[in-house]
Each structure stands twice: as C-alpha cells, then as structure tokens.
mmCIF file with all atom_site columns, C-alpha atoms in Angstrom:
data_model
loop_
_atom_site.group_PDB
_atom_site.id
_atom_site.type_symbol
_atom_site.label_atom_id
_atom_site.label_alt_id
_atom_site.label_comp_id
_atom_site.label_asym_id
_atom_site.label_entity_id
_atom_site.label_seq_id
_atom_site.pdbx_PDB_ins_code
_atom_site.Cartn_x
_atom_site.Cartn_y
_atom_site.Cartn_z
_atom_site.occupancy
_atom_site.B_iso_or_equiv
_atom_site.pdbx_formal_charge
_atom_site.auth_seq_id
_atom_site.auth_comp_id
_atom_site.auth_asym_id
_atom_site.auth_atom_id
_atom_site.pdbx_PDB_model_num
ATOM 1  C CA . MET A 1 1  ? 58.414 20.419 3.033   1.00 0.00 ? 13  MET A CA 1
ATOM 2  C CA . ARG A 1 2  ? 58.292 24.126 2.353   1.00 0.00 ? 14  ARG A CA 1
ATOM 3  C CA . ARG A 1 3  ? 55.409 25.770 0.526   1.00 0.00 ? 15  ARG A CA 1
ATOM 4  C CA . ASP A 1 4  ? 57.581 27.225 -2.248  1.00 0.00 ? 16  ASP A CA 1
ATOM 5  C CA . GLU A 1 5  ? 59.081 23.804 -3.014  1.00 0.00 ? 17  GLU A CA 1
ATOM 6  C CA . ALA A 1 6  ? 55.648 22.157 -3.149  1.00 0.00 ? 18  ALA A CA 1
ATOM 7  C CA . VAL A 1 7  ? 54.206 24.902 -5.355  1.00 0.00 ? 19  VAL A CA 1
ATOM 8  C CA . SER A 1 8  ? 57.164 24.706 -7.730  1.00 0.00 ? 20  SER A CA 1
ATOM 9  C CA . ARG A 1 9  ? 56.916 20.934 -8.087  1.00 0.00 ? 21  ARG A CA 1
ATOM 10 C CA . LEU A 1 10 ? 53.138 21.028 -8.524  1.00 0.00 ? 22  LEU A CA 1
ATOM 11 C CA . ALA A 1 11 ? 53.340 23.853 -11.081 1.00 0.00 ? 23  ALA A CA 1
ATOM 12 C CA . GLY A 1 12 ? 55.674 21.685 -13.138 1.00 0.00 ? 24  GLY A CA 1
ATOM 13 C CA . LEU A 1 13 ? 52.777 19.262 -13.619 1.00 0.00 ? 25  LEU A CA 1
ATOM 14 C CA . GLU A 1 14 ? 50.466 21.893 -15.109 1.00 0.00 ? 26  GLU A CA 1
ATOM 15 C CA . PRO A 1 15 ? 50.523 20.646 -18.736 1.00 0.00 ? 27  PRO A CA 1
ATOM 16 C CA . GLU A 1 16 ? 49.815 17.052 -17.708 1.00 0.00 ? 28  GLU A CA 1
ATOM 17 C CA . LEU A 1 17 ? 47.140 18.038 -15.202 1.00 0.00 ? 29  LEU A CA 1
ATOM 18 C CA . ARG A 1 18 ? 45.401 20.250 -17.752 1.00 0.00 ? 30  ARG A CA 1
ATOM 19 C CA . ALA A 1 19 ? 45.391 17.297 -20.166 1.00 0.00 ? 31  ALA A CA 1
ATOM 20 C CA . PHE A 1 20 ? 43.315 15.426 -17.562 1.00 0.00 ? 32  PHE A CA 1
ATOM 21 C CA . GLY A 1 21 ? 40.840 18.319 -17.376 1.00 0.00 ? 33  GLY A CA 1
ATOM 22 C CA . VAL A 1 22 ? 42.159 20.238 -14.372 1.00 0.00 ? 34  VAL A CA 1
ATOM 23 C CA . ALA A 1 23 ? 41.419 23.960 -14.715 1.00 0.00 ? 35  ALA A CA 1
ATOM 24 C CA . HIS A 1 24 ? 42.970 25.006 -11.387 1.00 0.00 ? 36  HIS A CA 1
ATOM 25 C CA . LEU A 1 25 ? 45.067 23.355 -8.684  1.00 0.00 ? 37  LEU A CA 1
ATOM 26 C CA . TYR A 1 26 ? 45.205 24.561 -5.072  1.00 0.00 ? 38  TYR A CA 1
ATOM 27 C CA . LEU A 1 27 ? 47.465 23.649 -2.167  1.00 0.00 ? 39  LEU A CA 1
ATOM 28 C CA . PHE A 1 28 ? 46.124 23.873 1.388   1.00 0.00 ? 40  PHE A CA 1
ATOM 29 C CA . GLY A 1 29 ? 46.855 22.607 4.883   1.00 0.00 ? 41  GLY A CA 1
ATOM 30 C CA . SER A 1 30 ? 50.130 22.662 6.770   1.00 0.00 ? 42  SER A CA 1
ATOM 31 C CA . VAL A 1 31 ? 52.300 22.830 3.638   1.00 0.00 ? 43  VAL A CA 1
ATOM 32 C CA . ALA A 1 32 ? 50.354 25.848 2.327   1.00 0.00 ? 44  ALA A CA 1
ATOM 33 C CA . ARG A 1 33 ? 50.768 27.536 5.722   1.00 0.00 ? 45  ARG A CA 1
ATOM 34 C CA . ASP A 1 34 ? 54.500 26.668 5.723   1.00 0.00 ? 46  ASP A CA 1
ATOM 35 C CA . GLU A 1 35 ? 53.980 24.719 8.959   1.00 0.00 ? 47  GLU A CA 1
ATOM 36 C CA . ALA A 1 36 ? 54.633 21.192 7.661   1.00 0.00 ? 48  ALA A CA 1
ATOM 37 C CA . GLY A 1 37 ? 56.642 18.788 9.761   1.00 0.00 ? 49  GLY A CA 1
ATOM 38 C CA . PRO A 1 38 ? 58.287 15.444 8.979   1.00 0.00 ? 50  PRO A CA 1
ATOM 39 C CA . GLY A 1 39 ? 55.002 13.493 9.083   1.00 0.00 ? 51  GLY A CA 1
ATOM 40 C CA . SER A 1 40 ? 52.833 16.028 7.280   1.00 0.00 ? 52  SER A CA 1
ATOM 41 C CA . ASP A 1 41 ? 50.761 15.166 4.269   1.00 0.00 ? 53  ASP A CA 1
ATOM 42 C CA . LEU A 1 42 ? 50.268 17.248 1.138   1.00 0.00 ? 54  LEU A CA 1
ATOM 43 C CA . ASP A 1 43 ? 46.700 18.508 0.695   1.00 0.00 ? 55  ASP A CA 1
ATOM 44 C CA . VAL A 1 44 ? 45.422 19.653 -2.691  1.00 0.00 ? 56  VAL A CA 1
ATOM 45 C CA . PHE A 1 45 ? 42.128 20.238 -4.411  1.00 0.00 ? 57  PHE A CA 1
ATOM 46 C CA . VAL A 1 46 ? 41.331 20.772 -8.062  1.00 0.00 ? 58  VAL A CA 1
ATOM 47 C CA . GLU A 1 47 ? 38.687 22.552 -10.080 1.00 0.00 ? 59  GLU A CA 1
ATOM 48 C CA . PRO A 1 48 ? 37.817 20.570 -13.192 1.00 0.00 ? 60  PRO A CA 1
ATOM 49 C CA . VAL A 1 49 ? 37.123 22.050 -16.606 1.00 0.00 ? 61  VAL A CA 1
ATOM 50 C CA . GLY A 1 50 ? 33.909 20.068 -17.040 1.00 0.00 ? 62  GLY A CA 1
ATOM 51 C CA . GLN A 1 51 ? 31.930 16.968 -16.230 1.00 0.00 ? 63  GLN A CA 1
ATOM 52 C CA . ASP A 1 52 ? 34.236 14.652 -18.229 1.00 0.00 ? 64  ASP A CA 1
ATOM 53 C CA . PHE A 1 53 ? 36.728 15.091 -15.405 1.00 0.00 ? 65  PHE A CA 1
ATOM 54 C CA . PHE A 1 54 ? 34.684 12.763 -13.239 1.00 0.00 ? 66  PHE A CA 1
ATOM 55 C CA . ARG A 1 55 ? 35.471 9.710  -15.361 1.00 0.00 ? 67  ARG A CA 1
ATOM 56 C CA . LEU A 1 56 ? 37.737 7.483  -13.279 1.00 0.00 ? 68  LEU A CA 1
ATOM 57 C CA . ASP A 1 57 ? 40.880 7.956  -15.393 1.00 0.00 ? 69  ASP A CA 1
ATOM 58 C CA . ASN A 1 58 ? 40.533 11.750 -15.436 1.00 0.00 ? 70  ASN A CA 1
ATOM 59 C CA . TYR A 1 59 ? 39.863 11.899 -11.698 1.00 0.00 ? 71  TYR A CA 1
ATOM 60 C CA . MET A 1 60 ? 42.600 9.495  -10.588 1.00 0.00 ? 72  MET A CA 1
ATOM 61 C CA . GLY A 1 61 ? 45.231 10.545 -13.150 1.00 0.00 ? 73  GLY A CA 1
ATOM 62 C CA . PRO A 1 62 ? 46.068 13.853 -11.441 1.00 0.00 ? 74  PRO A CA 1
ATOM 63 C CA . PHE A 1 63 ? 46.210 12.169 -8.042  1.00 0.00 ? 75  PHE A CA 1
ATOM 64 C CA . GLU A 1 64 ? 48.657 9.569  -9.332  1.00 0.00 ? 76  GLU A CA 1
ATOM 65 C CA . LEU A 1 65 ? 50.861 12.231 -10.966 1.00 0.00 ? 77  LEU A CA 1
ATOM 66 C CA . ILE A 1 66 ? 50.996 14.227 -7.748  1.00 0.00 ? 78  ILE A CA 1
ATOM 67 C CA . GLU A 1 67 ? 51.801 11.129 -5.693  1.00 0.00 ? 79  GLU A CA 1
ATOM 68 C CA . ARG A 1 68 ? 54.614 10.274 -8.094  1.00 0.00 ? 80  ARG A CA 1
ATOM 69 C CA . ILE A 1 69 ? 56.459 13.581 -7.594  1.00 0.00 ? 81  ILE A CA 1
ATOM 70 C CA . PHE A 1 70 ? 56.110 13.403 -3.800  1.00 0.00 ? 82  PHE A CA 1
ATOM 71 C CA . PRO A 1 71 ? 57.265 9.849  -3.028  1.00 0.00 ? 83  PRO A CA 1
ATOM 72 C CA . GLY A 1 72 ? 56.640 8.820  0.548   1.00 0.00 ? 84  GLY A CA 1
ATOM 73 C CA . VAL A 1 73 ? 54.384 11.803 1.244   1.00 0.00 ? 85  VAL A CA 1
ATOM 74 C CA . PRO A 1 74 ? 50.693 11.034 1.825   1.00 0.00 ? 86  PRO A CA 1
ATOM 75 C CA . VAL A 1 75 ? 48.538 13.098 -0.545  1.00 0.00 ? 87  VAL A CA 1
ATOM 76 C CA . GLY A 1 76 ? 45.087 14.373 0.368   1.00 0.00 ? 88  GLY A CA 1
ATOM 77 C CA . TYR A 1 77 ? 43.184 14.977 -2.869  1.00 0.00 ? 89  TYR A CA 1
ATOM 78 C CA . SER A 1 78 ? 39.734 16.340 -3.645  1.00 0.00 ? 90  SER A CA 1
ATOM 79 C CA . THR A 1 79 ? 37.793 18.553 -5.960  1.00 0.00 ? 91  THR A CA 1
ATOM 80 C CA . ARG A 1 80 ? 36.570 21.891 -4.617  1.00 0.00 ? 92  ARG A CA 1
ATOM 81 C CA . GLN A 1 81 ? 33.032 20.496 -4.770  1.00 0.00 ? 93  GLN A CA 1
ATOM 82 C CA . GLY A 1 82 ? 34.130 17.425 -2.824  1.00 0.00 ? 94  GLY A CA 1
ATOM 83 C CA . LEU A 1 83 ? 35.367 19.404 0.176   1.00 0.00 ? 95  LEU A CA 1
ATOM 84 C CA . SER A 1 84 ? 33.297 18.831 3.290   1.00 0.00 ? 96  SER A CA 1
ATOM 85 C CA . ASP A 1 85 ? 31.041 21.747 4.187   1.00 0.00 ? 97  ASP A CA 1
ATOM 86 C CA . TYR A 1 86 ? 32.515 21.487 7.680   1.00 0.00 ? 98  TYR A CA 1
ATOM 87 C CA . ILE A 1 87 ? 36.016 22.510 6.498   1.00 0.00 ? 99  ILE A CA 1
ATOM 88 C CA . ARG A 1 88 ? 35.300 24.315 3.213   1.00 0.00 ? 100 ARG A CA 1
ATOM 89 C CA . ASP A 1 89 ? 35.571 27.908 4.492   1.00 0.00 ? 101 ASP A CA 1
ATOM 90 C CA . THR A 1 90 ? 38.856 27.254 6.295   1.00 0.00 ? 102 THR A CA 1
ATOM 91 C CA . VAL A 1 91 ? 40.360 25.353 3.374   1.00 0.00 ? 103 VAL A CA 1
ATOM 92 C CA . GLU A 1 92 ? 39.365 27.996 0.827   1.00 0.00 ? 104 GLU A CA 1
ATOM 93 C CA . SER A 1 93 ? 40.669 30.844 3.006   1.00 0.00 ? 105 SER A CA 1
ATOM 94 C CA . GLU A 1 94 ? 44.146 29.307 3.331   1.00 0.00 ? 106 GLU A CA 1
ATOM 95 C CA . ALA A 1 95 ? 44.422 27.736 -0.125  1.00 0.00 ? 107 ALA A CA 1
ATOM 96 C CA . VAL A 1 96 ? 47.310 28.736 -2.370  1.00 0.00 ? 108 VAL A CA 1
ATOM 97 C CA . ARG A 1 97 ? 46.490 28.676 -6.076  1.00 0.00 ? 109 ARG A CA 1
ATOM 98 C CA . VAL A 1 98 ? 49.208 26.807 -7.965  1.00 0.00 ? 110 VAL A CA 1
ATOM 99 C CA . PHE A 1 99 ? 47.676 27.509 -11.389 1.00 0.00 ? 111 PHE A CA 1
#
C-alpha cells in the first residue's frame, strides 16, 4: 500500500475518530516510508484529547474503525504515550501526521 492511499483513507475517518476523542492521528512504519510490501502492516498512533479517551470504548473504537477500512491488513495501534521508549525517537521522526 502506498503512503498517499493510506493517508487519504485514514483522513476520511477524521470526524469519527475525533468523536472518540482522537486529537491527532499519525502513520509510521513501512507505509509511512512508502516501503510497504505485500505482507506489511499499517502502523498508527494517536494523541487523545483527554483522559476520557482511555475508557475501553474510546480506546478500541478508533482501532476498530481503522481495521474496517483496511480489511486483511494487520494494524499496529498505540497512543503516543504508549510507544516503547526503545522505538519512540525513530517512530516520531518518521511519523506522518494525518490530522
């Protein structure tokens, strides 16, 4: 999958994602670098508006929406805060802000 296609599809979810409390959505990994192959996953992280985001329905809702528009593609999903310290700098340096 190409980066521009992924960004376009993800951007189309903005109203629904914001309703769940997502302030910003970022794409990273091989799709963001435009290096994705047939078996690549789609890696995203979100920045929530506030603490209410961490209720189960608010946290899982965005993940389920993203999975739905990328059928058959494994989705890696996290918050910015949930990124491992081991990979955080790399992920943040290559991340593409969707909104």
